[in-house]
Structure formats: structure tokens, C-alpha cells
Amino acid sequence: MADTCGQVLLGSGLTVLSHPLMYIKVLIQVGHEPLAPTLGRNLFGRQVYQLPGLFAYAKHIMKIDGKAGLFKGIGPRLCAGSIGTIVHSNVLQGSFIMLTSSFFQKCQEHGTLQVLGGQQKAAEGSIQHVVNETTKEMIARSCATIVTHPFHVITLRCMVQFIGRETKYSGVFDSVVTVYKEEGLLGFFAGLIPRLLGDVLSLWICNLLAHVINTYAIDDSMSHTGEIKNCSQAVTGFFASMLTYPFVLVSNLMAVNNCGLAGGLPPYASVCPTWVDCWRHLSREGNMSRGNSLFFRKLPAGKIYAVDQNRFF
């Protein structure tokens, strides 16, 4: 219990510090470009037209809403982080994992399945151990994501209100009532499927790739082996997040799509019936990586900047 409380406090602190970054990232993801491209230099010193980066975007927001404007949606996000940490910890340590492990163990004994079975016999560092631990982590993360997704949806909508200067989502409780009245229970889970898929794929890619590197590329006799393995885990995590970024983008766009806000309605944004339609639309437009970088943002090829709409088309 004490460990969980410590994790909640630490997570809340990190959430507050990182919130402005997420806020700006979300606005870029939905295509909001309030500042026209400027002539600058890329990493190689060549003059190119660039889009405003993190700091220029932050200055623009503060100019309109002040410093407090950088923390729109912080309330529901803190709720999501705290509840998610508690759910993740309880599921990971609780009876659900034990029951699941017992089920797969019985399946293994009958020779029908071998995923979680034999956890006690799996040697640490073996592929069986990696699969066991990754599966448990996947279940815990998925449960936490499902439980906290309604708060995630509200967080994103509070942020996107900046585009149309709306005040439709003003607080956690009022936002819950608004979503339920207009969209019912399904409204709280808009964009959930691509978010879950992205989380699961990222977790498996990261852990399996790290296992391959640690097993075949790192010699245990080397000095600082532990630090090297931790570094490889971080690198593979970054690589996995890059590969699965389109799922994050599609999930965030579907969470605000056709919700009554200017940032999720035509002519600013296309209405997509399903997340697959959203994926196809982004793919056709060449926007699958939109918002992935907050620095050195290059001008989209073949796009025209609309000053009156603050976006590219």
C-alpha cells in the first residue's frame, strides 16, 4: 500500500511537470497550427521553412491564456494517472493474475497451451520468463487503460477546446455529465481500441527486442552489464513507441472526433465513423506521424497553410 501511494505521488508530480508538453503535442496532433511557418535552419545548417516548435507554441498559448493556460485538462489527467496506478498495482499483485496464471498452467498440463504455465520453473532471462512477465504486465496495463480511458477522453477534449475557444468541458464532474448526455456510455471509450492495440504492441516489441539484444548482443562478462541492459531496455522502448505512434495519434483523434468541439468537426477535421477510417484518412494525407516531433518540425510537403483556419490542407 505504501509503495502504491509513493507511485501515485511520484506519478502525479511527473504528470504536472509534463502536462504542458502533452497539451502542445495534442494540439499539434489534431492539426492546429496557430503560427505561420518561419524561415530557419535545420540540423545541417540549411535554410528551410519550419513550423513553430515546443517553446514557440508554449509562448503563443501563454500569450492568450497565461501560464495557467498550459495546464488545461490537468484535473482529469491527474485522476487518470492516480486511478491507473492503483488499478495496475492491484491487478499485477492481485488474484486476477493468479487466476489467469492458474488457468494457463492447467492448459499447459493438458498440453493445449503454453504461455503462462510453468512460471515457477521458467529461468530468469529465458524467453519463457519474458513471455510470462510481459503477459502479466499486458493484463495489468490493459485493465488500467480501460478503467481510466474516460478520464483520458475528457482530458483530450479539455485541451482541444483551445482551438474553438469553447468552455463545454470545464470540470471532471460536469464533463462526465456532458459526455453521458450527448454520447452515452460509449462516448467515454472513444478511441479505446487503437490505444489498447498500441500499448500491447509497444510492450511486446520492447520486451522481446530487449531480450534478443540482452541475450545475443551483450556478454555477461562485460563490465557494467546491468547498466548496459537498462540502456538497451530504454532504447527498445523508444523504438517501440516510434513504431506504434500511429495508434496513439488515431486514438487521440477519435477521442475528440465529432464531439461537438470545433477541433473535431468539419471544416477543421473530417468526421470518421471508425478508427480504421481515421487511420486510412491520415495515411492518404501522409499525416501518420503528425505531432511525433516537437522540435525541428518541417513544413508538410504539398500542403498549403490556411491563415484563417490555422491549419494545413
PDB file of C-alpha atoms in Angstrom:
ATOM      1  CA  MET A   1       0.000   0.000   0.000  1.00  0.00           C
ATOM      2  CA  ALA A   2       2.813   2.382   0.891  1.00  0.00           C
ATOM      3  CA  ASP A   3       4.575   1.588  -2.375  1.00  0.00           C
ATOM      4  CA  THR A   4       1.390   2.310  -4.335  1.00  0.00           C
ATOM      5  CA  CYS A   5       0.910   5.652  -2.569  1.00  0.00           C
ATOM      6  CA  GLY A   6       4.508   6.558  -3.360  1.00  0.00           C
ATOM      7  CA  GLN A   7       3.976   5.669  -7.002  1.00  0.00           C
ATOM      8  CA  VAL A   8       0.811   7.788  -7.112  1.00  0.00           C
ATOM      9  CA  LEU A   9       2.598  10.813  -5.632  1.00  0.00           C
ATOM     10  CA  LEU A  10       5.595  10.436  -7.928  1.00  0.00           C
ATOM     11  CA  GLY A  11       3.361   9.912 -10.955  1.00  0.00           C
ATOM     12  CA  SER A  12       1.262  12.966 -10.090  1.00  0.00           C
ATOM     13  CA  GLY A  13       4.374  15.125  -9.842  1.00  0.00           C
ATOM     14  CA  LEU A  14       5.658  13.924 -13.203  1.00  0.00           C
ATOM     15  CA  THR A  15       2.204  14.453 -14.722  1.00  0.00           C
ATOM     16  CA  VAL A  16       2.122  18.093 -13.619  1.00  0.00           C
ATOM     17  CA  LEU A  17       5.625  18.721 -14.986  1.00  0.00           C
ATOM     18  CA  SER A  18       4.944  17.045 -18.336  1.00  0.00           C
ATOM     19  CA  HIS A  19       1.415  18.354 -18.860  1.00  0.00           C
ATOM     20  CA  PRO A  20       2.325  21.422 -20.977  1.00  0.00           C
ATOM     21  CA  LEU A  21       4.292  19.165 -23.311  1.00  0.00           C
ATOM     22  CA  MET A  22       1.350  16.790 -23.725  1.00  0.00           C
ATOM     23  CA  TYR A  23      -1.027  19.736 -24.205  1.00  0.00           C
ATOM     24  CA  ILE A  24       1.014  21.158 -27.072  1.00  0.00           C
ATOM     25  CA  LYS A  25       1.510  17.695 -28.569  1.00  0.00           C
ATOM     26  CA  VAL A  26      -2.248  17.054 -28.632  1.00  0.00           C
ATOM     27  CA  LEU A  27      -2.969  20.395 -30.324  1.00  0.00           C
ATOM     28  CA  ILE A  28      -0.389  19.572 -32.993  1.00  0.00           C
ATOM     29  CA  GLN A  29      -1.829  16.074 -33.398  1.00  0.00           C
ATOM     30  CA  VAL A  30      -5.270  17.441 -34.244  1.00  0.00           C
ATOM     31  CA  GLY A  31      -3.638  19.753 -36.787  1.00  0.00           C
ATOM     32  CA  HIS A  32      -3.871  23.115 -35.031  1.00  0.00           C
ATOM     33  CA  GLU A  33      -1.119  25.411 -36.330  1.00  0.00           C
ATOM     34  CA  PRO A  34      -1.762  28.935 -34.970  1.00  0.00           C
ATOM     35  CA  LEU A  35       1.635  30.235 -36.079  1.00  0.00           C
ATOM     36  CA  ALA A  36       2.715  30.524 -39.696  1.00  0.00           C
ATOM     37  CA  PRO A  37       5.887  28.755 -40.865  1.00  0.00           C
ATOM     38  CA  THR A  38       9.104  30.699 -40.431  1.00  0.00           C
ATOM     39  CA  LEU A  39      12.453  30.565 -42.177  1.00  0.00           C
ATOM     40  CA  GLY A  40      15.010  28.759 -40.050  1.00  0.00           C
ATOM     41  CA  ARG A  41      17.878  26.271 -40.221  1.00  0.00           C
ATOM     42  CA  ASN A  42      17.759  22.505 -39.905  1.00  0.00           C
ATOM     43  CA  LEU A  43      20.289  20.250 -38.168  1.00  0.00           C
ATOM     44  CA  PHE A  44      22.641  20.531 -41.147  1.00  0.00           C
ATOM     45  CA  GLY A  45      22.539  24.333 -41.226  1.00  0.00           C
ATOM     46  CA  ARG A  46      20.429  24.618 -44.365  1.00  0.00           C
ATOM     47  CA  GLN A  47      17.737  27.280 -44.531  1.00  0.00           C
ATOM     48  CA  VAL A  48      14.260  25.726 -44.565  1.00  0.00           C
ATOM     49  CA  TYR A  49      10.752  26.736 -43.643  1.00  0.00           C
ATOM     50  CA  GLN A  50       9.865  25.284 -40.275  1.00  0.00           C
ATOM     51  CA  LEU A  51       6.778  25.068 -38.101  1.00  0.00           C
ATOM     52  CA  PRO A  52       6.890  26.525 -34.581  1.00  0.00           C
ATOM     53  CA  GLY A  53       8.402  24.179 -32.032  1.00  0.00           C
ATOM     54  CA  LEU A  54       7.565  23.479 -28.411  1.00  0.00           C
ATOM     55  CA  PHE A  55       8.713  26.785 -26.945  1.00  0.00           C
ATOM     56  CA  ALA A  56       7.168  29.000 -29.629  1.00  0.00           C
ATOM     57  CA  TYR A  57       3.882  27.141 -29.265  1.00  0.00           C
ATOM     58  CA  ALA A  58       4.014  27.475 -25.472  1.00  0.00           C
ATOM     59  CA  LYS A  59       4.611  31.234 -25.743  1.00  0.00           C
ATOM     60  CA  HIS A  60       1.583  31.526 -28.015  1.00  0.00           C
ATOM     61  CA  ILE A  61      -0.646  29.709 -25.527  1.00  0.00           C
ATOM     62  CA  MET A  62       0.616  31.815 -22.612  1.00  0.00           C
ATOM     63  CA  LYS A  63       0.002  34.980 -24.630  1.00  0.00           C
ATOM     64  CA  ILE A  64      -3.671  34.022 -24.921  1.00  0.00           C
ATOM     65  CA  ASP A  65      -4.447  32.155 -21.672  1.00  0.00           C
ATOM     66  CA  GLY A  66      -1.489  32.965 -19.444  1.00  0.00           C
ATOM     67  CA  LYS A  67       0.754  30.404 -17.764  1.00  0.00           C
ATOM     68  CA  ALA A  68      -2.286  28.632 -16.290  1.00  0.00           C
ATOM     69  CA  GLY A  69      -3.438  28.004 -19.854  1.00  0.00           C
ATOM     70  CA  LEU A  70      -0.690  25.412 -20.253  1.00  0.00           C
ATOM     71  CA  PHE A  71      -2.427  23.215 -17.675  1.00  0.00           C
ATOM     72  CA  LYS A  72      -5.851  22.775 -19.253  1.00  0.00           C
ATOM     73  CA  GLY A  73      -7.125  19.262 -18.574  1.00  0.00           C
ATOM     74  CA  ILE A  74      -4.745  18.655 -15.685  1.00  0.00           C
ATOM     75  CA  GLY A  75      -7.585  17.634 -13.322  1.00  0.00           C
ATOM     76  CA  PRO A  76      -8.918  14.624 -15.251  1.00  0.00           C
ATOM     77  CA  ARG A  77      -5.380  13.641 -16.215  1.00  0.00           C
ATOM     78  CA  LEU A  78      -4.326  13.502 -12.575  1.00  0.00           C
ATOM     79  CA  CYS A  79      -7.403  11.389 -11.847  1.00  0.00           C
ATOM     80  CA  ALA A  80      -6.487   9.037 -14.684  1.00  0.00           C
ATOM     81  CA  GLY A  81      -2.892   8.728 -13.502  1.00  0.00           C
ATOM     82  CA  SER A  82      -3.755   8.077  -9.862  1.00  0.00           C
ATOM     83  CA  ILE A  83      -6.529   5.573 -10.571  1.00  0.00           C
ATOM     84  CA  GLY A  84      -4.443   3.879 -13.266  1.00  0.00           C
ATOM     85  CA  THR A  85      -1.517   3.384 -10.892  1.00  0.00           C
ATOM     86  CA  ILE A  86      -3.769   1.851  -8.234  1.00  0.00           C
ATOM     87  CA  VAL A  87      -5.529  -0.450 -10.703  1.00  0.00           C
ATOM     88  CA  HIS A  88      -2.247  -1.503 -12.323  1.00  0.00           C
ATOM     89  CA  SER A  89      -0.666  -2.309  -8.962  1.00  0.00           C
ATOM     90  CA  ASN A  90      -3.678  -4.216  -7.645  1.00  0.00           C
ATOM     91  CA  VAL A  91      -4.146  -6.233 -10.819  1.00  0.00           C
ATOM     92  CA  LEU A  92      -0.445  -7.035 -11.056  1.00  0.00           C
ATOM     93  CA  GLN A  93      -0.316  -8.241  -7.452  1.00  0.00           C
ATOM     94  CA  GLY A  94      -3.885  -9.419  -7.039  1.00  0.00           C
ATOM     95  CA  SER A  95      -5.916 -12.513  -7.579  1.00  0.00           C
ATOM     96  CA  PHE A  96      -6.749 -11.810 -11.223  1.00  0.00           C
ATOM     97  CA  ILE A  97      -3.199 -12.526 -12.336  1.00  0.00           C
ATOM     98  CA  MET A  98      -3.082 -15.590 -10.081  1.00  0.00           C
ATOM     99  CA  LEU A  99      -6.295 -16.947 -11.540  1.00  0.00           C
ATOM    100  CA  THR A 100      -5.089 -16.307 -15.077  1.00  0.00           C
ATOM    101  CA  SER A 101      -1.764 -17.969 -14.358  1.00  0.00           C
ATOM    102  CA  SER A 102      -3.558 -20.970 -12.839  1.00  0.00           C
ATOM    103  CA  PHE A 103      -5.758 -21.265 -15.929  1.00  0.00           C
ATOM    104  CA  PHE A 104      -2.791 -21.307 -18.296  1.00  0.00           C
ATOM    105  CA  GLN A 105      -0.924 -23.722 -16.046  1.00  0.00           C
ATOM    106  CA  LYS A 106      -3.805 -26.195 -16.304  1.00  0.00           C
ATOM    107  CA  CYS A 107      -3.844 -25.736 -20.062  1.00  0.00           C
ATOM    108  CA  GLN A 108      -0.142 -26.499 -20.167  1.00  0.00           C
ATOM    109  CA  GLU A 109      -0.566 -29.630 -18.073  1.00  0.00           C
ATOM    110  CA  HIS A 110      -3.047 -30.904 -20.658  1.00  0.00           C
ATOM    111  CA  GLY A 111      -0.629 -29.992 -23.459  1.00  0.00           C
ATOM    112  CA  THR A 112      -3.002 -27.491 -25.080  1.00  0.00           C
ATOM    113  CA  LEU A 113      -1.280 -24.180 -24.375  1.00  0.00           C
ATOM    114  CA  GLN A 114       1.994 -22.877 -23.044  1.00  0.00           C
ATOM    115  CA  VAL A 115       2.007 -19.169 -22.287  1.00  0.00           C
ATOM    116  CA  LEU A 116       1.851 -18.511 -18.580  1.00  0.00           C
ATOM    117  CA  GLY A 117       2.254 -22.080 -17.414  1.00  0.00           C
ATOM    118  CA  GLY A 118       5.367 -23.073 -15.522  1.00  0.00           C
ATOM    119  CA  GLN A 119       6.127 -19.650 -14.137  1.00  0.00           C
ATOM    120  CA  GLN A 120       7.898 -21.198 -11.173  1.00  0.00           C
ATOM    121  CA  LYS A 121      10.171 -23.241 -13.479  1.00  0.00           C
ATOM    122  CA  ALA A 122      10.950 -20.509 -16.001  1.00  0.00           C
ATOM    123  CA  ALA A 123      14.531 -19.368 -15.504  1.00  0.00           C
ATOM    124  CA  GLU A 124      15.044 -15.651 -15.186  1.00  0.00           C
ATOM    125  CA  GLY A 125      16.256 -14.255 -18.501  1.00  0.00           C
ATOM    126  CA  SER A 126      14.749 -17.076 -20.556  1.00  0.00           C
ATOM    127  CA  ILE A 127      12.231 -16.419 -23.321  1.00  0.00           C
ATOM    128  CA  GLN A 128       9.568 -18.201 -21.244  1.00  0.00           C
ATOM    129  CA  HIS A 129      10.229 -15.828 -18.347  1.00  0.00           C
ATOM    130  CA  VAL A 130       9.996 -12.811 -20.657  1.00  0.00           C
ATOM    131  CA  VAL A 131       6.685 -14.044 -22.098  1.00  0.00           C
ATOM    132  CA  ASN A 132       5.299 -14.697 -18.605  1.00  0.00           C
ATOM    133  CA  GLU A 133       6.257 -11.268 -17.264  1.00  0.00           C
ATOM    134  CA  THR A 134       5.150  -9.434 -20.409  1.00  0.00           C
ATOM    135  CA  THR A 135       1.772 -11.169 -20.374  1.00  0.00           C
ATOM    136  CA  LYS A 136       1.182 -10.198 -16.740  1.00  0.00           C
ATOM    137  CA  GLU A 137       2.206  -6.618 -17.438  1.00  0.00           C
ATOM    138  CA  MET A 138      -0.045  -6.544 -20.515  1.00  0.00           C
ATOM    139  CA  ILE A 139      -3.069  -7.617 -18.488  1.00  0.00           C
ATOM    140  CA  ALA A 140      -2.359  -5.056 -15.767  1.00  0.00           C
ATOM    141  CA  ARG A 141      -1.791  -2.217 -18.225  1.00  0.00           C
ATOM    142  CA  SER A 142      -4.870  -3.080 -20.254  1.00  0.00           C
ATOM    143  CA  CYS A 143      -7.083  -3.092 -17.158  1.00  0.00           C
ATOM    144  CA  ALA A 144      -5.687   0.270 -16.053  1.00  0.00           C
ATOM    145  CA  THR A 145      -6.175   1.720 -19.546  1.00  0.00           C
ATOM    146  CA  ILE A 146      -9.796   0.582 -19.784  1.00  0.00           C
ATOM    147  CA  VAL A 147     -10.688   1.916 -16.339  1.00  0.00           C
ATOM    148  CA  THR A 148      -9.027   5.310 -16.866  1.00  0.00           C
ATOM    149  CA  HIS A 149      -9.905   5.898 -20.521  1.00  0.00           C
ATOM    150  CA  PRO A 150     -12.978   8.039 -19.715  1.00  0.00           C
ATOM    151  CA  PHE A 151     -10.705  10.493 -17.886  1.00  0.00           C
ATOM    152  CA  HIS A 152      -8.302  10.378 -20.822  1.00  0.00           C
ATOM    153  CA  VAL A 153     -11.118  11.320 -23.211  1.00  0.00           C
ATOM    154  CA  ILE A 154     -12.142  14.245 -21.011  1.00  0.00           C
ATOM    155  CA  THR A 155      -8.522  15.400 -20.754  1.00  0.00           C
ATOM    156  CA  LEU A 156      -8.134  15.495 -24.523  1.00  0.00           C
ATOM    157  CA  ARG A 157     -11.398  17.357 -25.034  1.00  0.00           C
ATOM    158  CA  CYS A 158     -10.470  19.955 -22.428  1.00  0.00           C
ATOM    159  CA  MET A 159      -7.273  20.562 -24.368  1.00  0.00           C
ATOM    160  CA  VAL A 160      -8.838  20.713 -27.830  1.00  0.00           C
ATOM    161  CA  GLN A 161     -11.253  23.416 -26.635  1.00  0.00           C
ATOM    162  CA  PHE A 162      -8.368  25.836 -27.123  1.00  0.00           C
ATOM    163  CA  ILE A 163      -8.939  25.707 -30.879  1.00  0.00           C
ATOM    164  CA  GLY A 164     -12.523  26.990 -30.840  1.00  0.00           C
ATOM    165  CA  ARG A 165     -12.265  28.818 -27.507  1.00  0.00           C
ATOM    166  CA  GLU A 166     -15.116  26.682 -26.105  1.00  0.00           C
ATOM    167  CA  THR A 167     -15.917  26.019 -22.456  1.00  0.00           C
ATOM    168  CA  LYS A 168     -18.022  22.906 -22.954  1.00  0.00           C
ATOM    169  CA  TYR A 169     -15.762  20.728 -20.788  1.00  0.00           C
ATOM    170  CA  SER A 170     -14.957  22.733 -17.674  1.00  0.00           C
ATOM    171  CA  GLY A 171     -14.541  20.177 -14.890  1.00  0.00           C
ATOM    172  CA  VAL A 172     -14.363  16.462 -14.264  1.00  0.00           C
ATOM    173  CA  PHE A 173     -17.914  16.019 -12.983  1.00  0.00           C
ATOM    174  CA  ASP A 174     -19.517  18.415 -15.476  1.00  0.00           C
ATOM    175  CA  SER A 175     -17.595  16.780 -18.306  1.00  0.00           C
ATOM    176  CA  VAL A 176     -18.780  13.321 -17.274  1.00  0.00           C
ATOM    177  CA  VAL A 177     -22.383  14.549 -17.351  1.00  0.00           C
ATOM    178  CA  THR A 178     -21.857  16.204 -20.755  1.00  0.00           C
ATOM    179  CA  VAL A 179     -20.361  13.102 -22.355  1.00  0.00           C
ATOM    180  CA  TYR A 180     -23.058  10.827 -20.938  1.00  0.00           C
ATOM    181  CA  LYS A 181     -25.911  13.081 -22.068  1.00  0.00           C
ATOM    182  CA  GLU A 182     -24.614  13.530 -25.607  1.00  0.00           C
ATOM    183  CA  GLU A 183     -22.969  10.183 -26.381  1.00  0.00           C
ATOM    184  CA  GLY A 184     -23.960   7.710 -23.685  1.00  0.00           C
ATOM    185  CA  LEU A 185     -21.518   5.226 -22.157  1.00  0.00           C
ATOM    186  CA  LEU A 186     -19.764   4.600 -25.472  1.00  0.00           C
ATOM    187  CA  GLY A 187     -18.645   8.224 -25.549  1.00  0.00           C
ATOM    188  CA  PHE A 188     -16.328   7.548 -22.599  1.00  0.00           C
ATOM    189  CA  PHE A 189     -14.469   4.912 -24.622  1.00  0.00           C
ATOM    190  CA  ALA A 190     -13.934   6.785 -27.888  1.00  0.00           C
ATOM    191  CA  GLY A 191     -10.531   5.817 -29.276  1.00  0.00           C
ATOM    192  CA  LEU A 192     -10.009   2.980 -26.790  1.00  0.00           C
ATOM    193  CA  ILE A 193      -9.311   0.186 -29.299  1.00  0.00           C
ATOM    194  CA  PRO A 194      -6.334   1.797 -31.088  1.00  0.00           C
ATOM    195  CA  ARG A 195      -4.947   2.911 -27.722  1.00  0.00           C
ATOM    196  CA  LEU A 196      -5.076  -0.655 -26.363  1.00  0.00           C
ATOM    197  CA  LEU A 197      -3.574  -2.075 -29.539  1.00  0.00           C
ATOM    198  CA  GLY A 198      -0.758   0.448 -29.442  1.00  0.00           C
ATOM    199  CA  ASP A 199       0.008  -0.249 -25.774  1.00  0.00           C
ATOM    200  CA  VAL A 200       0.051  -4.019 -26.249  1.00  0.00           C
ATOM    201  CA  LEU A 201       2.184  -3.934 -29.402  1.00  0.00           C
ATOM    202  CA  SER A 202       4.622  -1.458 -27.858  1.00  0.00           C
ATOM    203  CA  LEU A 203       5.028  -3.601 -24.738  1.00  0.00           C
ATOM    204  CA  TRP A 204       5.689  -6.829 -26.645  1.00  0.00           C
ATOM    205  CA  ILE A 205       8.040  -5.217 -29.173  1.00  0.00           C
ATOM    206  CA  CYS A 206      10.009  -3.527 -26.396  1.00  0.00           C
ATOM    207  CA  ASN A 207      10.393  -6.593 -24.160  1.00  0.00           C
ATOM    208  CA  LEU A 208      11.078  -9.157 -26.891  1.00  0.00           C
ATOM    209  CA  LEU A 209      13.560  -6.915 -28.678  1.00  0.00           C
ATOM    210  CA  ALA A 210      15.327  -6.109 -25.402  1.00  0.00           C
ATOM    211  CA  HIS A 211      15.519  -9.858 -24.647  1.00  0.00           C
ATOM    212  CA  VAL A 212      17.133 -10.563 -28.024  1.00  0.00           C
ATOM    213  CA  ILE A 213      19.695  -7.769 -27.539  1.00  0.00           C
ATOM    214  CA  ASN A 214      20.491  -8.739 -23.943  1.00  0.00           C
ATOM    215  CA  THR A 215      20.817 -12.415 -24.850  1.00  0.00           C
ATOM    216  CA  TYR A 216      22.761 -12.308 -28.106  1.00  0.00           C
ATOM    217  CA  ALA A 217      24.489  -8.910 -28.208  1.00  0.00           C
ATOM    218  CA  ILE A 218      25.558  -8.359 -24.589  1.00  0.00           C
ATOM    219  CA  ASP A 219      28.134 -10.572 -22.913  1.00  0.00           C
ATOM    220  CA  ASP A 220      27.516 -11.135 -19.181  1.00  0.00           C
ATOM    221  CA  SER A 221      31.253 -10.991 -18.604  1.00  0.00           C
ATOM    222  CA  MET A 222      31.353  -7.367 -19.684  1.00  0.00           C
ATOM    223  CA  SER A 223      31.700  -4.661 -17.059  1.00  0.00           C
ATOM    224  CA  HIS A 224      28.595  -2.619 -16.202  1.00  0.00           C
ATOM    225  CA  THR A 225      26.357  -5.285 -17.731  1.00  0.00           C
ATOM    226  CA  GLY A 226      23.364  -4.153 -15.655  1.00  0.00           C
ATOM    227  CA  GLU A 227      23.634  -0.560 -16.840  1.00  0.00           C
ATOM    228  CA  ILE A 228      24.008  -1.666 -20.458  1.00  0.00           C
ATOM    229  CA  LYS A 229      20.896  -3.851 -20.232  1.00  0.00           C
ATOM    230  CA  ASN A 230      18.901  -0.997 -18.698  1.00  0.00           C
ATOM    231  CA  CYS A 231      20.070   1.226 -21.532  1.00  0.00           C
ATOM    232  CA  SER A 232      19.014  -1.350 -24.121  1.00  0.00           C
ATOM    233  CA  GLN A 233      15.583  -1.534 -22.476  1.00  0.00           C
ATOM    234  CA  ALA A 234      15.228   2.247 -22.771  1.00  0.00           C
ATOM    235  CA  VAL A 235      16.361   2.235 -26.406  1.00  0.00           C
ATOM    236  CA  THR A 236      13.981  -0.567 -27.379  1.00  0.00           C
ATOM    237  CA  GLY A 237      11.180   1.228 -25.525  1.00  0.00           C
ATOM    238  CA  PHE A 238      11.811   4.366 -27.553  1.00  0.00           C
ATOM    239  CA  PHE A 239      11.949   2.338 -30.772  1.00  0.00           C
ATOM    240  CA  ALA A 240       8.682   0.554 -29.930  1.00  0.00           C
ATOM    241  CA  SER A 241       6.942   3.852 -29.142  1.00  0.00           C
ATOM    242  CA  MET A 242       8.046   5.226 -32.530  1.00  0.00           C
ATOM    243  CA  LEU A 243       6.666   2.179 -34.348  1.00  0.00           C
ATOM    244  CA  THR A 244       3.317   2.300 -32.550  1.00  0.00           C
ATOM    245  CA  TYR A 245       2.906   6.099 -32.601  1.00  0.00           C
ATOM    246  CA  PRO A 246       0.180   5.975 -35.307  1.00  0.00           C
ATOM    247  CA  PHE A 247      -2.058   4.095 -32.850  1.00  0.00           C
ATOM    248  CA  VAL A 248      -1.603   6.889 -30.282  1.00  0.00           C
ATOM    249  CA  LEU A 249      -2.396   9.536 -32.896  1.00  0.00           C
ATOM    250  CA  VAL A 250      -5.512   7.755 -34.154  1.00  0.00           C
ATOM    251  CA  SER A 251      -6.724   7.118 -30.591  1.00  0.00           C
ATOM    252  CA  ASN A 252      -6.411  10.789 -29.621  1.00  0.00           C
ATOM    253  CA  LEU A 253      -8.119  11.963 -32.792  1.00  0.00           C
ATOM    254  CA  MET A 254     -11.025   9.546 -32.321  1.00  0.00           C
ATOM    255  CA  ALA A 255     -11.446  10.701 -28.717  1.00  0.00           C
ATOM    256  CA  VAL A 256     -12.299  14.221 -29.943  1.00  0.00           C
ATOM    257  CA  ASN A 257     -13.801  13.357 -33.322  1.00  0.00           C
ATOM    258  CA  ASN A 258     -17.362  14.611 -33.812  1.00  0.00           C
ATOM    259  CA  CYS A 259     -17.755  15.501 -30.127  1.00  0.00           C
ATOM    260  CA  GLY A 260     -19.203  18.962 -30.722  1.00  0.00           C
ATOM    261  CA  LEU A 261     -15.916  20.865 -30.497  1.00  0.00           C
ATOM    262  CA  ALA A 262     -14.522  22.886 -33.389  1.00  0.00           C
ATOM    263  CA  GLY A 263     -11.311  20.850 -33.353  1.00  0.00           C
ATOM    264  CA  GLY A 264     -13.221  17.646 -34.070  1.00  0.00           C
ATOM    265  CA  LEU A 265     -15.705  18.862 -36.686  1.00  0.00           C
ATOM    266  CA  PRO A 266     -15.618  19.994 -40.340  1.00  0.00           C
ATOM    267  CA  PRO A 267     -14.211  22.078 -41.884  1.00  0.00           C
ATOM    268  CA  TYR A 268     -11.383  21.788 -39.367  1.00  0.00           C
ATOM    269  CA  ALA A 269     -11.401  17.997 -39.108  1.00  0.00           C
ATOM    270  CA  SER A 270     -13.062  15.199 -41.046  1.00  0.00           C
ATOM    271  CA  VAL A 271     -15.690  13.102 -39.276  1.00  0.00           C
ATOM    272  CA  CYS A 272     -14.569   9.459 -39.163  1.00  0.00           C
ATOM    273  CA  PRO A 273     -17.130   6.753 -38.318  1.00  0.00           C
ATOM    274  CA  THR A 274     -14.489   4.310 -37.042  1.00  0.00           C
ATOM    275  CA  TRP A 275     -10.829   4.392 -36.063  1.00  0.00           C
ATOM    276  CA  VAL A 276      -9.973   2.398 -39.190  1.00  0.00           C
ATOM    277  CA  ASP A 277     -11.447   5.193 -41.329  1.00  0.00           C
ATOM    278  CA  CYS A 278      -9.365   7.696 -39.363  1.00  0.00           C
ATOM    279  CA  TRP A 279      -6.240   5.600 -39.955  1.00  0.00           C
ATOM    280  CA  ARG A 280      -6.935   5.435 -43.702  1.00  0.00           C
ATOM    281  CA  HIS A 281      -7.602   9.183 -43.883  1.00  0.00           C
ATOM    282  CA  LEU A 282      -4.331  10.022 -42.126  1.00  0.00           C
ATOM    283  CA  SER A 283      -2.459   7.554 -44.324  1.00  0.00           C
ATOM    284  CA  ARG A 284      -3.845   9.110 -47.522  1.00  0.00           C
ATOM    285  CA  GLU A 285      -2.911  12.580 -46.289  1.00  0.00           C
ATOM    286  CA  GLY A 286       0.567  11.487 -45.221  1.00  0.00           C
ATOM    287  CA  ASN A 287      -0.075  12.536 -41.599  1.00  0.00           C
ATOM    288  CA  MET A 288       0.638   9.297 -39.734  1.00  0.00           C
ATOM    289  CA  SER A 289       3.492  10.926 -37.803  1.00  0.00           C
ATOM    290  CA  ARG A 290       1.854  14.300 -37.145  1.00  0.00           C
ATOM    291  CA  GLY A 291       2.804  15.559 -33.695  1.00  0.00           C
ATOM    292  CA  ASN A 292       5.531  12.965 -33.227  1.00  0.00           C
ATOM    293  CA  SER A 293       8.202  15.654 -33.025  1.00  0.00           C
ATOM    294  CA  LEU A 294       8.041  18.942 -31.133  1.00  0.00           C
ATOM    295  CA  PHE A 295      11.388  20.260 -32.390  1.00  0.00           C
ATOM    296  CA  PHE A 296      12.704  20.921 -35.899  1.00  0.00           C
ATOM    297  CA  ARG A 297       9.217  20.500 -37.349  1.00  0.00           C
ATOM    298  CA  LYS A 298       9.479  20.650 -41.113  1.00  0.00           C
ATOM    299  CA  LEU A 299       6.832  22.049 -43.440  1.00  0.00           C
ATOM    300  CA  PRO A 300       4.480  19.307 -44.732  1.00  0.00           C
ATOM    301  CA  ALA A 301       5.196  18.567 -48.377  1.00  0.00           C
ATOM    302  CA  GLY A 302       2.444  19.582 -50.784  1.00  0.00           C
ATOM    303  CA  LYS A 303       0.372  21.334 -48.086  1.00  0.00           C
ATOM    304  CA  ILE A 304      -0.968  24.892 -48.098  1.00  0.00           C
ATOM    305  CA  TYR A 305      -1.196  26.900 -44.889  1.00  0.00           C
ATOM    306  CA  ALA A 306      -4.648  28.419 -44.277  1.00  0.00           C
ATOM    307  CA  VAL A 307      -4.154  31.539 -42.156  1.00  0.00           C
ATOM    308  CA  ASP A 308      -7.834  31.938 -41.325  1.00  0.00           C
ATOM    309  CA  GLN A 309      -8.195  28.309 -40.163  1.00  0.00           C
ATOM    310  CA  ASN A 310      -4.760  27.901 -38.535  1.00  0.00           C
ATOM    311  CA  ARG A 311      -4.081  24.593 -40.227  1.00  0.00           C
ATOM    312  CA  PHE A 312      -2.699  22.933 -43.346  1.00  0.00           C
ATOM    313  CA  PHE A 313      -4.803  21.399 -46.055  1.00  0.00           C
TER     314      PHE A 313
END
